[in-house]
Tab-separated table of N, CA and C in Angstrom:
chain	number	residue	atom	x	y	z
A	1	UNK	N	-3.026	13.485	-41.558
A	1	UNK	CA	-4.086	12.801	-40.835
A	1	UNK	C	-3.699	11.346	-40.593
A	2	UNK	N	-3.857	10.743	-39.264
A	2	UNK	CA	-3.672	9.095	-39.334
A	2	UNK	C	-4.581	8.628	-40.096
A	3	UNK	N	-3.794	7.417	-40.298
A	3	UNK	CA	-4.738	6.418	-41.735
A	3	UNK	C	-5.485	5.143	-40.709
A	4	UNK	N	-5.779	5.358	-39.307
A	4	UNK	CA	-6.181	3.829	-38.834
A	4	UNK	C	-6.791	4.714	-37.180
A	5	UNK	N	-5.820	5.420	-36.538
A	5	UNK	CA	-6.556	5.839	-35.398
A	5	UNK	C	-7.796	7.228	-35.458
A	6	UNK	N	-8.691	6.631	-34.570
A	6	UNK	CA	-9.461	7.773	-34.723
A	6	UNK	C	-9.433	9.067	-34.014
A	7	UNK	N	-9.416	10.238	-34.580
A	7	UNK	CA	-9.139	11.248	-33.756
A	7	UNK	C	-9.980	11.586	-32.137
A	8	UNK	N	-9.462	12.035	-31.125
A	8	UNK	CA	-9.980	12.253	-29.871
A	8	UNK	C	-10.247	13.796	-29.266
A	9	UNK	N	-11.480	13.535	-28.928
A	9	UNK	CA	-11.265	15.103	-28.555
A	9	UNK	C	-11.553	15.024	-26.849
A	10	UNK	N	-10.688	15.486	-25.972
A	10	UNK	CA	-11.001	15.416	-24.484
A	10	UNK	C	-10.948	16.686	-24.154
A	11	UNK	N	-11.712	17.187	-23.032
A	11	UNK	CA	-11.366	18.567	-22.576
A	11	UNK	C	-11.111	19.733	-23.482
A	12	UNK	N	-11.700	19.876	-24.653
A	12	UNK	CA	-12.128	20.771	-25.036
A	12	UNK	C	-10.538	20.942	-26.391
A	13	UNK	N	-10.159	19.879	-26.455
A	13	UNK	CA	-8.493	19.705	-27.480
A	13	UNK	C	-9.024	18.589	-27.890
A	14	UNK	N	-8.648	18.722	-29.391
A	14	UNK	CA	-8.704	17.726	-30.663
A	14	UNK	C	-7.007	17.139	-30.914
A	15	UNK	N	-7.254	15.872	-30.294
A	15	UNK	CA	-5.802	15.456	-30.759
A	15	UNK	C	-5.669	14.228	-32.135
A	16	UNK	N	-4.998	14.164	-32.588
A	16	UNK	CA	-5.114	13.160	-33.753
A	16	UNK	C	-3.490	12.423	-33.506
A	17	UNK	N	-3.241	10.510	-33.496
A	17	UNK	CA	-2.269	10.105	-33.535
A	17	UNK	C	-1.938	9.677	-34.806
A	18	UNK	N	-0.648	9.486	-35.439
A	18	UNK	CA	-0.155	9.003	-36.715
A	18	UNK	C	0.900	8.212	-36.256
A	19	UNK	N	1.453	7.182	-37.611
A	19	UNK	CA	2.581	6.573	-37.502
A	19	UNK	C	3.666	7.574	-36.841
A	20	UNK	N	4.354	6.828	-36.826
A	20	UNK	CA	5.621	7.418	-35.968
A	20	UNK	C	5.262	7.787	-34.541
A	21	UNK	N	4.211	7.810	-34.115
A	21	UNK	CA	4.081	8.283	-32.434
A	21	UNK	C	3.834	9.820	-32.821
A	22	UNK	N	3.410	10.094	-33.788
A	22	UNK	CA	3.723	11.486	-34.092
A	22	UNK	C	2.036	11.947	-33.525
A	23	UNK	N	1.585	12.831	-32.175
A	23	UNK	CA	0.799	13.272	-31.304
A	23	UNK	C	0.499	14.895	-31.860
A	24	UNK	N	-0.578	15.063	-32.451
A	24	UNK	CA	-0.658	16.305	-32.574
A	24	UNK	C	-1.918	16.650	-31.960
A	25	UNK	N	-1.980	18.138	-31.189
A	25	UNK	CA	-2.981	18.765	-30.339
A	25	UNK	C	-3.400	20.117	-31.237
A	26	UNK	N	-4.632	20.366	-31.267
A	26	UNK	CA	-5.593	21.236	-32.144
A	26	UNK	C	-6.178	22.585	-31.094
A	27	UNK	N	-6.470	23.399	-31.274
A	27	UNK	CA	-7.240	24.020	-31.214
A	27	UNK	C	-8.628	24.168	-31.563
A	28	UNK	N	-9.495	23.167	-30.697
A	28	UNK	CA	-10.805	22.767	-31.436
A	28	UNK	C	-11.583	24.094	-32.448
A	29	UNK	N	-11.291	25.468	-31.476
A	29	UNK	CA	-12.498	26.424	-32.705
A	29	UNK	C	-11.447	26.751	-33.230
A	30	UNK	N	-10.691	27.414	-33.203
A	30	UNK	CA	-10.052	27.483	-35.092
A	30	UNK	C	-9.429	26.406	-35.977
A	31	UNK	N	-8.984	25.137	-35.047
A	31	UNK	CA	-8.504	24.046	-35.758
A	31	UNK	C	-6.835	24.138	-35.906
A	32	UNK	N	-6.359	25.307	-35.554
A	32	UNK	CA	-5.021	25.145	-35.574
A	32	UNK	C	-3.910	24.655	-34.592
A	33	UNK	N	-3.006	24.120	-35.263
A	33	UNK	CA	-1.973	23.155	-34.027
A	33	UNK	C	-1.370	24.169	-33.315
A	34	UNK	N	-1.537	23.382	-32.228
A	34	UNK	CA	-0.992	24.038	-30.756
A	34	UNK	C	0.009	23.420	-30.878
A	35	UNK	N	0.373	21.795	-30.474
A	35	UNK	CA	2.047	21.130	-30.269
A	35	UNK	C	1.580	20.146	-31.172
A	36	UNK	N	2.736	19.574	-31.608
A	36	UNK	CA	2.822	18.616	-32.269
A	36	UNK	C	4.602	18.005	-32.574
A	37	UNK	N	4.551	16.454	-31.092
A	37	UNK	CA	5.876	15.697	-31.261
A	37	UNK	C	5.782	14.386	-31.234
A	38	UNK	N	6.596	14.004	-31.518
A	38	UNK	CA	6.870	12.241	-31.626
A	38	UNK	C	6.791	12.303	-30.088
A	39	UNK	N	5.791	10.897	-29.792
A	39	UNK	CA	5.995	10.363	-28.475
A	39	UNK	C	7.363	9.387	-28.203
A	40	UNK	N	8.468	10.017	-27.701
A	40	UNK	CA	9.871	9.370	-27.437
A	40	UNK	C	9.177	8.241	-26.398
A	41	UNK	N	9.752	6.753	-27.389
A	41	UNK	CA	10.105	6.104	-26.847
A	41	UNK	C	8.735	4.839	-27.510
A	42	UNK	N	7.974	5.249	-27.655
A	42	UNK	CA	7.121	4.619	-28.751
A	42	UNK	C	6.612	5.259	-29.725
A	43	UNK	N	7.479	4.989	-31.126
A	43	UNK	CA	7.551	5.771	-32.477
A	43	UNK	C	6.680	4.714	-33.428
A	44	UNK	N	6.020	3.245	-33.285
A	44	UNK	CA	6.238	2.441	-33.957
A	44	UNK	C	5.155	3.191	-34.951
A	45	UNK	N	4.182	2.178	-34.986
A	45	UNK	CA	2.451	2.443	-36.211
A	45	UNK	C	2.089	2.364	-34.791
A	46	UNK	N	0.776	3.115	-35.290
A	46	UNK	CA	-0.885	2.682	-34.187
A	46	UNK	C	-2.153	2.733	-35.077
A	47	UNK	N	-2.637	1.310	-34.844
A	47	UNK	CA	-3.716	0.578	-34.877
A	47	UNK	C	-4.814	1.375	-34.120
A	48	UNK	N	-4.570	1.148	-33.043
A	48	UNK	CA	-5.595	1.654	-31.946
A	48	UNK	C	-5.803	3.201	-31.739
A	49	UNK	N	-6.608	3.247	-31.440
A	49	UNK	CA	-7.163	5.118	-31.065
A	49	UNK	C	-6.619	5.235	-29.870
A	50	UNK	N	-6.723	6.516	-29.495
A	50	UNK	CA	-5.669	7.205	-28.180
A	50	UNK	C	-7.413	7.090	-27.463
A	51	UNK	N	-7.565	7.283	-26.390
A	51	UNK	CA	-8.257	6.896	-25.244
A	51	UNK	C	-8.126	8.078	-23.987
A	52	UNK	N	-9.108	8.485	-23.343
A	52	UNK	CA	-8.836	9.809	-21.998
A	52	UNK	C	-9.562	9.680	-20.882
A	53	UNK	N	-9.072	9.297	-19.878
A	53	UNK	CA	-9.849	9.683	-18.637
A	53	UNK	C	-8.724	9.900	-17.411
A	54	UNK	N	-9.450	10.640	-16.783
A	54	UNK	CA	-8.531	11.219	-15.098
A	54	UNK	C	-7.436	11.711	-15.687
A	55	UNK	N	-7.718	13.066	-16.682
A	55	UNK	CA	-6.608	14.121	-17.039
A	55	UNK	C	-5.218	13.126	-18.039
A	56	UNK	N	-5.864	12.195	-18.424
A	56	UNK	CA	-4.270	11.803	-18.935
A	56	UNK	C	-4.931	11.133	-20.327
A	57	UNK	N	-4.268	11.369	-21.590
A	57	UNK	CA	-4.889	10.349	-22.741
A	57	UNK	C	-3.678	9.079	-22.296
A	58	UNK	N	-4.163	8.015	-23.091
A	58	UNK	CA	-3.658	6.518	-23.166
A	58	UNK	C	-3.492	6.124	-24.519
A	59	UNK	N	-2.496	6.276	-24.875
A	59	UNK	CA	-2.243	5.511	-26.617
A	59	UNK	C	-1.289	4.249	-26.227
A	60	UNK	N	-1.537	3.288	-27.671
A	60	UNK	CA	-0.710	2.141	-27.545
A	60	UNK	C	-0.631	2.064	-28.717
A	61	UNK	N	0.987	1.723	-29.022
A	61	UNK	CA	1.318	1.290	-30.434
A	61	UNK	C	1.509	-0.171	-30.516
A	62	UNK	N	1.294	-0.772	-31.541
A	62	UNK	CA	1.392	-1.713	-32.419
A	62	UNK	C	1.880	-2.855	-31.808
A	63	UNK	N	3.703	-2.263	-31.735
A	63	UNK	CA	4.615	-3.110	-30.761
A	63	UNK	C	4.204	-3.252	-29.114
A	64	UNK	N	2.610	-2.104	-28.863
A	64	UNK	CA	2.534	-2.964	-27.337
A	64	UNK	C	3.487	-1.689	-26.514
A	65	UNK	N	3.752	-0.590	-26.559
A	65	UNK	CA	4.202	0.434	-26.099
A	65	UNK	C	3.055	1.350	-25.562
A	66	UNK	N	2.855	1.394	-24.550
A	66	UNK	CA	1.903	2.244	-24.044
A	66	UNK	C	2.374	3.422	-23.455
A	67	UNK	N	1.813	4.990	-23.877
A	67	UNK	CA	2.228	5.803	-23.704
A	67	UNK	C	0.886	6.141	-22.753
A	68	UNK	N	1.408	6.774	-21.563
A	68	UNK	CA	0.422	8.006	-20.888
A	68	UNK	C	0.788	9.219	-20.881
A	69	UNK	N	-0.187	9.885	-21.168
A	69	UNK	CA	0.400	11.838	-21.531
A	69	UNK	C	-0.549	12.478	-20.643
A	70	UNK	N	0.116	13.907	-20.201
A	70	UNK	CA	-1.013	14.674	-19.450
A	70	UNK	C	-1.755	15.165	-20.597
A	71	UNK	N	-3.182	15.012	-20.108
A	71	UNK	CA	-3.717	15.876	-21.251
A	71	UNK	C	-3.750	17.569	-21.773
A	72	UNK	N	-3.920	17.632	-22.538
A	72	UNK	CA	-3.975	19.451	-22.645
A	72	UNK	C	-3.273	19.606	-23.706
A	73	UNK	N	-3.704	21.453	-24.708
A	73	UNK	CA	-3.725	21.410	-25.507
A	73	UNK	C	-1.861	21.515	-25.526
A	74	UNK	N	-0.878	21.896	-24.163
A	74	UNK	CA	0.433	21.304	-24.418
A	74	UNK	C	0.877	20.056	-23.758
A	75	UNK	N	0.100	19.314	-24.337
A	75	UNK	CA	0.194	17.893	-23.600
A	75	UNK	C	1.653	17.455	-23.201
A	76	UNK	N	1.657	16.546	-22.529
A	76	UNK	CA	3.133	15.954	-21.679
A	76	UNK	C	3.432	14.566	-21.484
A	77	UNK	N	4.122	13.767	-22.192
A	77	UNK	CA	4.292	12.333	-22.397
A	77	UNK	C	4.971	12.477	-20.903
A	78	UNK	N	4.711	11.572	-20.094
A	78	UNK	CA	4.342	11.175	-18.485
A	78	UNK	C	5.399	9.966	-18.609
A	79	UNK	N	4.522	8.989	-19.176
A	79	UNK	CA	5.694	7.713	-19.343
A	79	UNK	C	5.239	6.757	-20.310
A	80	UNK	N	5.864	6.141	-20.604
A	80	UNK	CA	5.911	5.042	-21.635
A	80	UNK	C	6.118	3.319	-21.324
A	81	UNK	N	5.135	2.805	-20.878
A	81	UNK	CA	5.499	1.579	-20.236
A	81	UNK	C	5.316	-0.019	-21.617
A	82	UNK	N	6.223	-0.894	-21.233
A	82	UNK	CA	6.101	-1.806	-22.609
A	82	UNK	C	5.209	-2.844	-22.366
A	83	UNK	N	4.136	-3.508	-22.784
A	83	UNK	CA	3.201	-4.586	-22.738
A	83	UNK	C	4.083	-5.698	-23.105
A	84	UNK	N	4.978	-5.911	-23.858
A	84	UNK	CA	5.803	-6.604	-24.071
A	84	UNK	C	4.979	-7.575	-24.957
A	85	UNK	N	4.528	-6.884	-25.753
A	85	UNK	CA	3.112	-7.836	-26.750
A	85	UNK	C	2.396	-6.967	-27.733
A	86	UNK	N	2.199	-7.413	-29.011
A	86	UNK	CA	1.519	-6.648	-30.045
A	86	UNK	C	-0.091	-6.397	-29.610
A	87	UNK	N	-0.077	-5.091	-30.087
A	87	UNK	CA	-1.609	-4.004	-29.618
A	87	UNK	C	-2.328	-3.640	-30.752
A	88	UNK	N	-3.284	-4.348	-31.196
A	88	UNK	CA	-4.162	-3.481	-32.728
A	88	UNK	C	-5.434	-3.162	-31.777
A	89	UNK	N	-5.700	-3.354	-30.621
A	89	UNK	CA	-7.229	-3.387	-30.641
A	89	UNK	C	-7.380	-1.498	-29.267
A	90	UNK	N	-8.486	-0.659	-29.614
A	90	UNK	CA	-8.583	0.234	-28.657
A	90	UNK	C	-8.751	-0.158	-27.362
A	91	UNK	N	-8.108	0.744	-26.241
A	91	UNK	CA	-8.199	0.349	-24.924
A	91	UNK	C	-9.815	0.810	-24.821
A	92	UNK	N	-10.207	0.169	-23.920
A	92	UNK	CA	-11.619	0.785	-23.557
A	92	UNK	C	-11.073	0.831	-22.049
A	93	UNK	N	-12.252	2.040	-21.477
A	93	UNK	CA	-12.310	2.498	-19.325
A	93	UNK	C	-13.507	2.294	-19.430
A	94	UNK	N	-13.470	1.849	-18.182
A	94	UNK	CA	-14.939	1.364	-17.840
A	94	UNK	C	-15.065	1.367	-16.449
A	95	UNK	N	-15.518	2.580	-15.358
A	95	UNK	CA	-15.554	2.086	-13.848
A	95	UNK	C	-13.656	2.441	-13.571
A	96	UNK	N	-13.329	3.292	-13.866
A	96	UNK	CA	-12.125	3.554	-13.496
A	96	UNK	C	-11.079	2.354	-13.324
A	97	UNK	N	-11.585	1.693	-14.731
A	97	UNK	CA	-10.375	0.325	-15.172
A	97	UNK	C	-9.829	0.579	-16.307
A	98	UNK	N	-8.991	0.229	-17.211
A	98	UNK	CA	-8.505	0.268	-18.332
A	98	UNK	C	-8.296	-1.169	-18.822
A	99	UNK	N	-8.896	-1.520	-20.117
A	99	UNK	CA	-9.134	-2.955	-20.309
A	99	UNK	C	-8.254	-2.530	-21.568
A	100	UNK	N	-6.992	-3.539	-22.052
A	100	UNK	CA	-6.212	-3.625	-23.001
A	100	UNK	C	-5.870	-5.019	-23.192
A	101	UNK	N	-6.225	-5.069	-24.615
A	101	UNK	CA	-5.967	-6.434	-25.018
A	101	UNK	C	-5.087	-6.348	-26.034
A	102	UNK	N	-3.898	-7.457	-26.093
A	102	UNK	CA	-3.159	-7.243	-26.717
A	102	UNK	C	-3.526	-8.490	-27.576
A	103	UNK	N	-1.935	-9.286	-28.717
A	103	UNK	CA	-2.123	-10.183	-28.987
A	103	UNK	C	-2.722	-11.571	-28.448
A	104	UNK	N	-1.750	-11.501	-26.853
A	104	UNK	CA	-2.090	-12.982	-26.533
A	104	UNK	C	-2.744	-12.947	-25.089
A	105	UNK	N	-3.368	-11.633	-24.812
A	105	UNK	CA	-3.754	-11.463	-23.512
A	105	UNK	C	-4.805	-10.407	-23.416
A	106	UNK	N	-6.115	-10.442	-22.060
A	106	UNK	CA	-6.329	-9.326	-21.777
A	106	UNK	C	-6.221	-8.787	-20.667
A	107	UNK	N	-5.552	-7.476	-20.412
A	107	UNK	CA	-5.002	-7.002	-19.034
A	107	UNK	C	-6.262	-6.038	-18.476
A	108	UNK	N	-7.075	-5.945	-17.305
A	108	UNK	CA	-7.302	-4.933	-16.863
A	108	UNK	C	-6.161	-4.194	-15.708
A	109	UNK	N	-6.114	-3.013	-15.659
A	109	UNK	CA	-5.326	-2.206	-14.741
A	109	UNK	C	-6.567	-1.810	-14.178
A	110	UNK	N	-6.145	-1.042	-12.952
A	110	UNK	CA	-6.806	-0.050	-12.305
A	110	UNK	C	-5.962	0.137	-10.219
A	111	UNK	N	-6.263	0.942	-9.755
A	111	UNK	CA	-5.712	1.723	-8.767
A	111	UNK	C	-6.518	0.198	-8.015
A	112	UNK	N	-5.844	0.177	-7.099
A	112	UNK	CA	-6.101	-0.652	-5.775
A	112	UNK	C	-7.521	-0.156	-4.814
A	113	UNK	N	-8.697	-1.138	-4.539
A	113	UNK	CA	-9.691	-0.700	-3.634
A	113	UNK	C	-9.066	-0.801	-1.926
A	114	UNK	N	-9.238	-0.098	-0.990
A	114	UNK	CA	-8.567	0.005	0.225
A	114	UNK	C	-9.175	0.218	1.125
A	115	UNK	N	-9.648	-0.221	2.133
A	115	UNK	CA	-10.882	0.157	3.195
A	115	UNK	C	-9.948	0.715	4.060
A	116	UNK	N	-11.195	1.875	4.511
A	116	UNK	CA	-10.983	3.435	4.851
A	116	UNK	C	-11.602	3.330	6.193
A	117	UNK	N	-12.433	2.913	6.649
A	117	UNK	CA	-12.918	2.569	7.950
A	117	UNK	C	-14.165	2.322	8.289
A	118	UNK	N	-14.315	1.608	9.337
A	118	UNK	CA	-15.594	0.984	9.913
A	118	UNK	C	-16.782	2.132	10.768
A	119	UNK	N	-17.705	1.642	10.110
A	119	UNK	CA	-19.117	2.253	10.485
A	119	UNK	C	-19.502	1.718	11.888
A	120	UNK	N	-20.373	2.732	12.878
A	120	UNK	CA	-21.040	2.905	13.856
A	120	UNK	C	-21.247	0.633	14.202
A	121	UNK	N	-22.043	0.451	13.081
A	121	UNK	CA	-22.811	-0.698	12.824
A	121	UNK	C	-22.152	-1.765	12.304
A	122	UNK	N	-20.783	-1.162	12.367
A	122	UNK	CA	-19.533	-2.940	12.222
A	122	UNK	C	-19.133	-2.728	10.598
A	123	UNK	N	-20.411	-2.204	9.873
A	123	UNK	CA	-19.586	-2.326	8.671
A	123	UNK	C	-18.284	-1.657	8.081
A	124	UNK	N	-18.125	-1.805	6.960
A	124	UNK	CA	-16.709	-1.460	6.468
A	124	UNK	C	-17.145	-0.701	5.490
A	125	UNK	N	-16.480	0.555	5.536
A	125	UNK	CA	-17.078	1.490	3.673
A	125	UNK	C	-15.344	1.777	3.750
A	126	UNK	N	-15.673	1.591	2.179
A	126	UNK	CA	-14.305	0.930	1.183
A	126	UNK	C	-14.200	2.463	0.356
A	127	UNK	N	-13.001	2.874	0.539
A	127	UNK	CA	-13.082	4.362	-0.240
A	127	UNK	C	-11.668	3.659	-1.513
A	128	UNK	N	-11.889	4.556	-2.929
A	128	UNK	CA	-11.016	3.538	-4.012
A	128	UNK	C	-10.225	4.797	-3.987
A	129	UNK	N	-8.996	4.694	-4.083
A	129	UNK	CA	-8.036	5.668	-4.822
A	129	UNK	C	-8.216	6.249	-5.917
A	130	UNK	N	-8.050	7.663	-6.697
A	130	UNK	CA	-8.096	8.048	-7.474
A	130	UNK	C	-8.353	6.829	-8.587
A	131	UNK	N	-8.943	7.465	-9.532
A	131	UNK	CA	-9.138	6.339	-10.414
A	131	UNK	C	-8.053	6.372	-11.616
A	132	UNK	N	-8.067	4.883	-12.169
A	132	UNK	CA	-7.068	4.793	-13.140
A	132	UNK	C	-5.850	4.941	-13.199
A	133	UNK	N	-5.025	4.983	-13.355
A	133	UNK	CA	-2.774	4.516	-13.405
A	133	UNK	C	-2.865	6.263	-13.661
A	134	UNK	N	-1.465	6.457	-12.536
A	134	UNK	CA	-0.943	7.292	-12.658
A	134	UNK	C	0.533	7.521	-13.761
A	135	UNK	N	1.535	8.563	-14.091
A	135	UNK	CA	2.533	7.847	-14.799
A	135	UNK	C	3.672	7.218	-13.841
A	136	UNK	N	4.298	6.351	-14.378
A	136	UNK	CA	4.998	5.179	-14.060
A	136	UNK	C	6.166	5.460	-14.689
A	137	UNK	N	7.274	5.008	-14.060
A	137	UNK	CA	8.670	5.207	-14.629
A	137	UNK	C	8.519	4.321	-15.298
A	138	UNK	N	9.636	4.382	-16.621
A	138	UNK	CA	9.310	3.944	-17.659
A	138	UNK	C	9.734	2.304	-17.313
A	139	UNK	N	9.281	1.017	-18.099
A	139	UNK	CA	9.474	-0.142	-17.493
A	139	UNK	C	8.613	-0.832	-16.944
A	140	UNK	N	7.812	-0.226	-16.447
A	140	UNK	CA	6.347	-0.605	-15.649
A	140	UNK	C	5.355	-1.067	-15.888
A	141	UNK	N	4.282	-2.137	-15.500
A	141	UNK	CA	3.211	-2.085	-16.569
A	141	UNK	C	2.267	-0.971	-16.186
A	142	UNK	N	1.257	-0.644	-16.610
A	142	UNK	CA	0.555	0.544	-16.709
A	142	UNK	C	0.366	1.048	-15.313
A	143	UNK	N	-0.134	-0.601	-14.095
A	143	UNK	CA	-0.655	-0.231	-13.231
A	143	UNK	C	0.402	0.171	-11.984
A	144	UNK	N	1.737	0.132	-12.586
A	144	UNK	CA	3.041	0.179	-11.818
A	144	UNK	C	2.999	-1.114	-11.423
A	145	UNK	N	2.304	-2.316	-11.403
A	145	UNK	CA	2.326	-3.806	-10.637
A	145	UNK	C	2.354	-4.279	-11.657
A	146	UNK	N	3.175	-5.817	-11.475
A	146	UNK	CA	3.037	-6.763	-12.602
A	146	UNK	C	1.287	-7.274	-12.875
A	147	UNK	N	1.300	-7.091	-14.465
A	147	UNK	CA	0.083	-7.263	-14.722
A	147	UNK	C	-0.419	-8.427	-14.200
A	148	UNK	N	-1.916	-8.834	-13.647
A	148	UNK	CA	-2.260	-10.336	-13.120
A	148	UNK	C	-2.279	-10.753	-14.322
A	149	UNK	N	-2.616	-12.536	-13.905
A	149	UNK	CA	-2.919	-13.153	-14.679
A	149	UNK	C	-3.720	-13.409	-16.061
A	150	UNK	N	-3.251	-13.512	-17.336
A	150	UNK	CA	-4.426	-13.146	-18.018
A	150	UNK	C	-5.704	-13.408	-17.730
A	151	UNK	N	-6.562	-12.748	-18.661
A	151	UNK	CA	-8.210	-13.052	-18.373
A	151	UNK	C	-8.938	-13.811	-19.224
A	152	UNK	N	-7.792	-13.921	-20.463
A	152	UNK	CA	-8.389	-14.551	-21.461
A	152	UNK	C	-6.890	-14.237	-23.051
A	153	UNK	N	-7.797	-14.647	-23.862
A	153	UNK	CA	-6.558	-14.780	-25.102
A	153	UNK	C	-7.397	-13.758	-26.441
């Protein structure tokens, strides 16, 4: 069992994270493991709880390694992008954003808003892209764009 993150259950799978990046997926009614591997490429500790929305969980270790996985009970590490900054605190989504605060920063991500076209009456209706970061080759920050400016410390 991890000693610090709290276990997640999305879509109907109980996953629990431990040191080492070590990702294990449950079988919520009988409780037995389906997969269970080290997330390559961020092995460190995690502080923070793993996190799920738009089919993908979101974990971050310690060192600031953010992993995105497809979700499911044979889940699929997607990519691994580096914050380049220590992570104890849980990501929270909110409105198809992802708010992560690390040591010396807080980043929101989220997909770009894009207007889609103009109404009868001049106005503009704004349609948003899927919500939330897709996976990213590894290197990237979450949102594939350099993160903006912080928001705060």
């Amino acid at each position: 069992l991890p000693n610090v993150p709290s276990p997640l259950v999305y879509r109907g799978v109980l996953y629990t994270l431990k040191e080492g990046g070590i990702l294990t997926s449950f079988d919520i009614k009988t409780g037995e493991i389906v997969k269970q591997a080290r997330l390559q490429g961020a092995l460190g500790a995690y502080y923070s709880s793993p996190v799920a929305a738009d089919g993908k969980i979101y974990a971050i270790s310690k060192e600031g390694k953010a992993a995105v996985i497809r979700a499911g009970a044979q889940w699929e590490l997607l990519a691994v992008n580096n914050l380049d900054d220590g992570c104890w605190a849980t990501p929270a989504i909110v409105d198809g954003k992802i708010y992560v605060r690390t040591r010396n920063a807080l980043y929101c991500f989220a997909a770009p808003v894009e207007a889609a076209s103009r109404t009868a009456s001049g106005g503009t209706v704004y349609r948003r892209r899927p919500p939330l970061i897709s996976a990213l080759p590894a290197g990237k920050a979450l949102s594939g764009q350099p993160p903006t400016a912080p928001t705060g410390a």
